[in-house]
CSV table of C-alpha atoms and ligand atoms in Angstrom, one decimal:
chain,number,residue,atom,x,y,z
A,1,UNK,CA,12.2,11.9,-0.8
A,2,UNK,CA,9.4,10.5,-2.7
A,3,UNK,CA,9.5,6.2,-1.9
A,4,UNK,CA,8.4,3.9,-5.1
A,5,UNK,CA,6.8,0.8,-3.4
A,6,UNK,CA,6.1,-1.5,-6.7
A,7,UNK,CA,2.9,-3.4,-6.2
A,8,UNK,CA,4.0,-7.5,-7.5
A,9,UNK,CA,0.4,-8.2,-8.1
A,10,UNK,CA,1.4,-7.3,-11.4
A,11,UNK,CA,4.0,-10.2,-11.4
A,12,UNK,CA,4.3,-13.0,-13.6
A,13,UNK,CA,4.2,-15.4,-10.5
A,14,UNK,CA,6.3,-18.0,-12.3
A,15,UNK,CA,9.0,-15.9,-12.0
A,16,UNK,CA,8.2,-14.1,-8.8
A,17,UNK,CA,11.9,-14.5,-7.2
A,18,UNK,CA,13.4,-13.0,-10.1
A,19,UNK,CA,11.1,-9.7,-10.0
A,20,UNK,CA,12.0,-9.4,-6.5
A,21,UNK,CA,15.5,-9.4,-7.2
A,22,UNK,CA,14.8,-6.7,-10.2
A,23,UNK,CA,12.5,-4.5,-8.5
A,24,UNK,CA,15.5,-4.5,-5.4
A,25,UNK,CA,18.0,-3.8,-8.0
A,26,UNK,CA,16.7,-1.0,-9.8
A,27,UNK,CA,15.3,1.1,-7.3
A,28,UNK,CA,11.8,-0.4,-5.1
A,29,UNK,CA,11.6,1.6,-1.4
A,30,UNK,CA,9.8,-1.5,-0.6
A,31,UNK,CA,7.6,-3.9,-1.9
A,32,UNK,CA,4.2,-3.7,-2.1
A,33,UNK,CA,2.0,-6.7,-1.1
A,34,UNK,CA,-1.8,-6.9,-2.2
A,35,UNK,CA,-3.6,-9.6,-0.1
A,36,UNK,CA,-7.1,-10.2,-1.2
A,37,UNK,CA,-9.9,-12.5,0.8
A,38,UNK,CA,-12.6,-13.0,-2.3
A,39,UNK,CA,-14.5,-11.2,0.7
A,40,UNK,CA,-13.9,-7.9,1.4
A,41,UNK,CA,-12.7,-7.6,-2.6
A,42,UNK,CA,-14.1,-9.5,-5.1
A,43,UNK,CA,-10.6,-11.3,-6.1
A,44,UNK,CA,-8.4,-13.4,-4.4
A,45,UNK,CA,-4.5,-12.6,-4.8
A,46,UNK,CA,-2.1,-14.6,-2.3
A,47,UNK,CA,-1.3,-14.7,1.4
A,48,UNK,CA,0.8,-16.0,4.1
A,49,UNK,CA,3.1,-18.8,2.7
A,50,UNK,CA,3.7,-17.1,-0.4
A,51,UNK,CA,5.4,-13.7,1.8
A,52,UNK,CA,7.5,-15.9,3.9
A,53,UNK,CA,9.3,-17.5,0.9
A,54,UNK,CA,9.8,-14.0,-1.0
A,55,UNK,CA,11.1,-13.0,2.6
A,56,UNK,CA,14.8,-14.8,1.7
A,57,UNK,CA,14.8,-12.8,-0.8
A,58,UNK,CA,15.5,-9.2,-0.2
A,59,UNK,CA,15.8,-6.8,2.9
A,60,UNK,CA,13.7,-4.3,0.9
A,61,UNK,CA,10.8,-3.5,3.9
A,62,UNK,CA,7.5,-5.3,2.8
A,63,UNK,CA,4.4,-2.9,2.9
A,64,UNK,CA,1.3,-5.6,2.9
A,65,UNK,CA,-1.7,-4.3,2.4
A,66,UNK,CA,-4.1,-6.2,3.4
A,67,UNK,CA,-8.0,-6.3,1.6
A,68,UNK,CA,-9.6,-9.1,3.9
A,69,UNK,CA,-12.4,-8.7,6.4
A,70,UNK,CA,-11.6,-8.6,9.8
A,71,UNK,CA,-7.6,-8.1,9.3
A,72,UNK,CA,-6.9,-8.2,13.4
A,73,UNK,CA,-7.5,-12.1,13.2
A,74,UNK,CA,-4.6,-12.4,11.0
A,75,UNK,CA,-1.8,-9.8,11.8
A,76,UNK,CA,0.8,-11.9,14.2
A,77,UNK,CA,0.8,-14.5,11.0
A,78,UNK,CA,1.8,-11.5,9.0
A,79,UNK,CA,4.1,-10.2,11.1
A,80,UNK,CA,5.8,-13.7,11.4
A,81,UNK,CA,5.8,-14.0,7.8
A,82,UNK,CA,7.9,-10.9,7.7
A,83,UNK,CA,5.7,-7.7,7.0
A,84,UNK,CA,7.4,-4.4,7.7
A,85,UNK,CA,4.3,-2.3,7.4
A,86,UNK,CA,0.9,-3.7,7.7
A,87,UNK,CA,-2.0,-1.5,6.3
A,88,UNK,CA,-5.6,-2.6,7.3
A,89,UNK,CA,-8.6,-1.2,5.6
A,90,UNK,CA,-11.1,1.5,7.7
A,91,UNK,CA,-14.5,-0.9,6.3
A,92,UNK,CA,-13.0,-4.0,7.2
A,93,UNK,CA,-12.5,-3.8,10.6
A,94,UNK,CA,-14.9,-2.4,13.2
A,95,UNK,CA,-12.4,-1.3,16.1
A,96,UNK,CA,-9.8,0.3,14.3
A,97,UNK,CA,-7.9,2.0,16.6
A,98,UNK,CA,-7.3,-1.4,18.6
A,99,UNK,CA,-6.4,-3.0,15.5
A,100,UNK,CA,-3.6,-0.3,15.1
A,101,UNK,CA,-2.5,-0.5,18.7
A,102,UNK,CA,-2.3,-4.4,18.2
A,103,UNK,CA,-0.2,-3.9,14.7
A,104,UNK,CA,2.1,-1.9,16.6
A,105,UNK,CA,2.6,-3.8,19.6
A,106,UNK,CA,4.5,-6.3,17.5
A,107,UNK,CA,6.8,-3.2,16.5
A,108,UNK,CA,6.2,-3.2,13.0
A,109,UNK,CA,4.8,0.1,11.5
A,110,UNK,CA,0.9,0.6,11.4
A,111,UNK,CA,-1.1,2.1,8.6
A,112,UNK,CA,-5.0,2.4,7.6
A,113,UNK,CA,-6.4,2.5,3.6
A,114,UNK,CA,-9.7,4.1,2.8
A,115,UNK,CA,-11.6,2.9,-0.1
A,116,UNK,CA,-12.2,5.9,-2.5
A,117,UNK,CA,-15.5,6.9,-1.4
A,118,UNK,CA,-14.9,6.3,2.4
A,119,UNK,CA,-13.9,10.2,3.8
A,120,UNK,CA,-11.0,11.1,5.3
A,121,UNK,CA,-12.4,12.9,8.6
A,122,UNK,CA,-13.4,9.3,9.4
A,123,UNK,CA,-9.2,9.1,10.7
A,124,UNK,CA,-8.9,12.3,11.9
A,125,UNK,CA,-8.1,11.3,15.4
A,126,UNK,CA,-6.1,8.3,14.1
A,127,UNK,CA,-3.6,10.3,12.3
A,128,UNK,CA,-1.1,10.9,15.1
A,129,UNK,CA,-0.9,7.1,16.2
A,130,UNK,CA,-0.9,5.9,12.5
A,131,UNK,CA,2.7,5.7,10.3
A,132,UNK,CA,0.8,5.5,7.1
A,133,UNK,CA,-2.2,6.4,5.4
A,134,UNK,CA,-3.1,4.8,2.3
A,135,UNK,CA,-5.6,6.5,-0.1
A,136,UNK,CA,-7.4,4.1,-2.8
A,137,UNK,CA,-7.2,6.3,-5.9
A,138,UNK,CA,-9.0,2.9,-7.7
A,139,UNK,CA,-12.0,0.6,-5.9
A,140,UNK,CA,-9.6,-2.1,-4.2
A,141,UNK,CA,-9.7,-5.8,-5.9
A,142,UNK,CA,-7.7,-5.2,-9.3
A,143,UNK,CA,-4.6,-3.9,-10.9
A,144,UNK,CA,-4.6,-1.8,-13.9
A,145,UNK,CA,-7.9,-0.3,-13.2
A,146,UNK,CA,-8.1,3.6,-14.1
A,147,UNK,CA,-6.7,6.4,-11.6
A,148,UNK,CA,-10.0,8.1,-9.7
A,149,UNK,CA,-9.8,12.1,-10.3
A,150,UNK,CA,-11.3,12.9,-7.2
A,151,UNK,CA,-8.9,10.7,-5.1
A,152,UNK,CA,-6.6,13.8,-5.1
A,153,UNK,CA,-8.6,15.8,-3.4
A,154,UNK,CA,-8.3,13.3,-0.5
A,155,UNK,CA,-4.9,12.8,-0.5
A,156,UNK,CA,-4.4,16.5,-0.1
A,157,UNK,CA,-6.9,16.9,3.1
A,158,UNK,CA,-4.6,14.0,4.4
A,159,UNK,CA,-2.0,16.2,3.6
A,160,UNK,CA,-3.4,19.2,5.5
A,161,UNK,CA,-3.9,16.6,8.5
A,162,UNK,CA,-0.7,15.6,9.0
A,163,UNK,CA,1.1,19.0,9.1
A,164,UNK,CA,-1.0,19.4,12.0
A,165,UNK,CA,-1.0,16.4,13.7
A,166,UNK,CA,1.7,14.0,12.4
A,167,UNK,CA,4.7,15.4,10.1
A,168,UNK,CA,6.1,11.8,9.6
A,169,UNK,CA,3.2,10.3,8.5
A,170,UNK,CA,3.8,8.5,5.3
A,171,UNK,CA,0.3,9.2,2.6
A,172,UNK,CA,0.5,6.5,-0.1
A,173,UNK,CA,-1.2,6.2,-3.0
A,174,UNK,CA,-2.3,3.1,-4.8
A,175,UNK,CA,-4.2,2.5,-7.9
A,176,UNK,CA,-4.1,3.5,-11.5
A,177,UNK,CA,-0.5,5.7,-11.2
A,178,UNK,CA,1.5,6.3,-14.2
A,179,UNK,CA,3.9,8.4,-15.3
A,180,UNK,CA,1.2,10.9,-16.4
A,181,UNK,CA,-0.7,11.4,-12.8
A,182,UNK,CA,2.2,10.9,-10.5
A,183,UNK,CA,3.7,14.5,-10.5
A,184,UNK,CA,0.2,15.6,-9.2
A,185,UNK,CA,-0.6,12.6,-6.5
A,186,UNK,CA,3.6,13.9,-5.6
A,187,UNK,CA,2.2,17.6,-5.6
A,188,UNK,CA,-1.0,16.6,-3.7
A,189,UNK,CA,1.4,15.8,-1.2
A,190,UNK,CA,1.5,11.4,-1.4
A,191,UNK,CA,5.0,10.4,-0.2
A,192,UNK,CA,4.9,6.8,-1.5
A,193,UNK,CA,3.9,5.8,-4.5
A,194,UNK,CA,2.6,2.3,-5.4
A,195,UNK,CA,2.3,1.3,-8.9
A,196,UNK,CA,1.6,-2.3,-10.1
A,197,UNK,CA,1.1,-2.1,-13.8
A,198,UNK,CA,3.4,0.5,-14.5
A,199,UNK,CA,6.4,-1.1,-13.1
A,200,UNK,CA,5.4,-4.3,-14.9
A,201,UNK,CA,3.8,-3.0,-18.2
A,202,UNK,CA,5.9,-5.0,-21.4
A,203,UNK,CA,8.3,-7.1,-18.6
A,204,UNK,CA,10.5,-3.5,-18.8
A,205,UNK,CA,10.8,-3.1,-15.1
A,206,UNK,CA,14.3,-0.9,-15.6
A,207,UNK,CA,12.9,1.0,-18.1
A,208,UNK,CA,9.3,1.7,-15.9
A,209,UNK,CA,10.9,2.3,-12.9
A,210,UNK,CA,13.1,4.9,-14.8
A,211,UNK,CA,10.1,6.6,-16.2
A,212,UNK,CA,7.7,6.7,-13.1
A,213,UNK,CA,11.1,8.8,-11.3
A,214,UNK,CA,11.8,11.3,-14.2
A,215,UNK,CA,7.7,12.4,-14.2
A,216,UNK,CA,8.0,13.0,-10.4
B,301,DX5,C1,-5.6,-2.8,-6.0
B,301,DX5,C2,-4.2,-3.0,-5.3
B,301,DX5,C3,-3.1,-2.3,-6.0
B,301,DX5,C4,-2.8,-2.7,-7.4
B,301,DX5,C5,-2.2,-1.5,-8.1
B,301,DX5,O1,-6.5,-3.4,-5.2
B,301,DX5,O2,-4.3,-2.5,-4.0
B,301,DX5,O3,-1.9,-2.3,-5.2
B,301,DX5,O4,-2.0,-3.8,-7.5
B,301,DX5,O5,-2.1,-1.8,-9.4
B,301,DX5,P1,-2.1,-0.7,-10.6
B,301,DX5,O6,-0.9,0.2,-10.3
B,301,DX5,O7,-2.0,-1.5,-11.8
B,301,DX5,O8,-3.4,0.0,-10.4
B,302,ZN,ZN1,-2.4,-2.3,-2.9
């Protein structure tokens, strides 16, 4: 089963409760939650007080993806805000695998993103203690930048990884999906999908979340 995790930094944030609401109602795995530092990206999104008030909202699990420089300093405020998943990335933090151990220990699921030039073999020995791997298939910071051909080829020696080490692993992809690439990110062998501008393009969340299901 292929999970949809709509990205809500394409959200008009005036009306952020009611897109939560929508996205439950037609269809979200989970909602995906772009936290951006101005550091580590060059953007700043939202953070902590913003995820504790969508919290109320929905029992939908919330996959926050954090883009901020030294992520471990911040992880028990995410978890306490209410994250479900937390996904640190592999160049912001310089002792990964005791980040991971640390996410976990608060018993919410641990994953790690790489940046789109950053190689997989870098997690090899990570893959059987991590629950997700996220694959950049744009340069983090930005929605609706364009999809990053050679992405795929990542996501598949992810693929290849976790047959061997970790069959459960979840391998998301996030940047630049559509209804046109996602059959082959799906093919590559990504399990959850995340898509910002196509769930939100023309305020037709029903109608995109429709579409990005029928091309998978
Ligand atoms: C980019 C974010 C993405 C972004 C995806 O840094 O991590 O989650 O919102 O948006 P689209 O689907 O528009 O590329
Ligand atoms: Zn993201």
């Amino acid at each position: 089963m292929i999970k949809i995790a709509p990205s809500i930094l394409s959200a008009d944030f005036s009306r952020l409760g009611e897109h939560i609401k929508e996205l439950e109602a037609y269809g979200a795995d989970m909602i995906h939650i772009d936290v951006m530092d101005g550091m580590f990206v060059p953007n700043i999104s939202f953070g902590i007080p913003v995820i504790k008030s969508i919290r109320k909202l929905t029992k939908l699990p919330f996959d926050v993806h954090l883009m901020i420089e030294e992520p471990s300093r911040y992880i028990e405020d995410f978890v306490k805000a209410g994250a479900d998943i937390i996904t640190v990335h592999y160049e912001t933090d310089r002792h990964i695998d005791r980040t991971i151990n640390y996410i976990k220990s608060f018993g919410v699921k641990a994953a790690v993103a790489l940046n789109p030039a950053t190689p997989v073999a870098l997690i090899k020995h990570l893959i059987s203690n991590l629950d997700m791997v996220l694959i950049m298939t744009v340069n983090p910071g930005f929605g609706g930048q364009k999809y990053i051909e050679y992405c795929l080829d990542k996501v598949k020696e992810v693929r290849t990884l976790s047959d061997k080490y970790n069959k459960k692993l979840l391998i998301q992809v996030d940047g630049g999906i559509d209804e046109v690439n996602i059959r082959e990110v799906v093919s590559g062998g990504a399990n959850v999908i995340v898509a910002g501008s196509a769930v939100f393009k023309n305020g037709e969340i029903e109608k995109n979340m429709k579409a990005l299901r029928a091309a998978i």
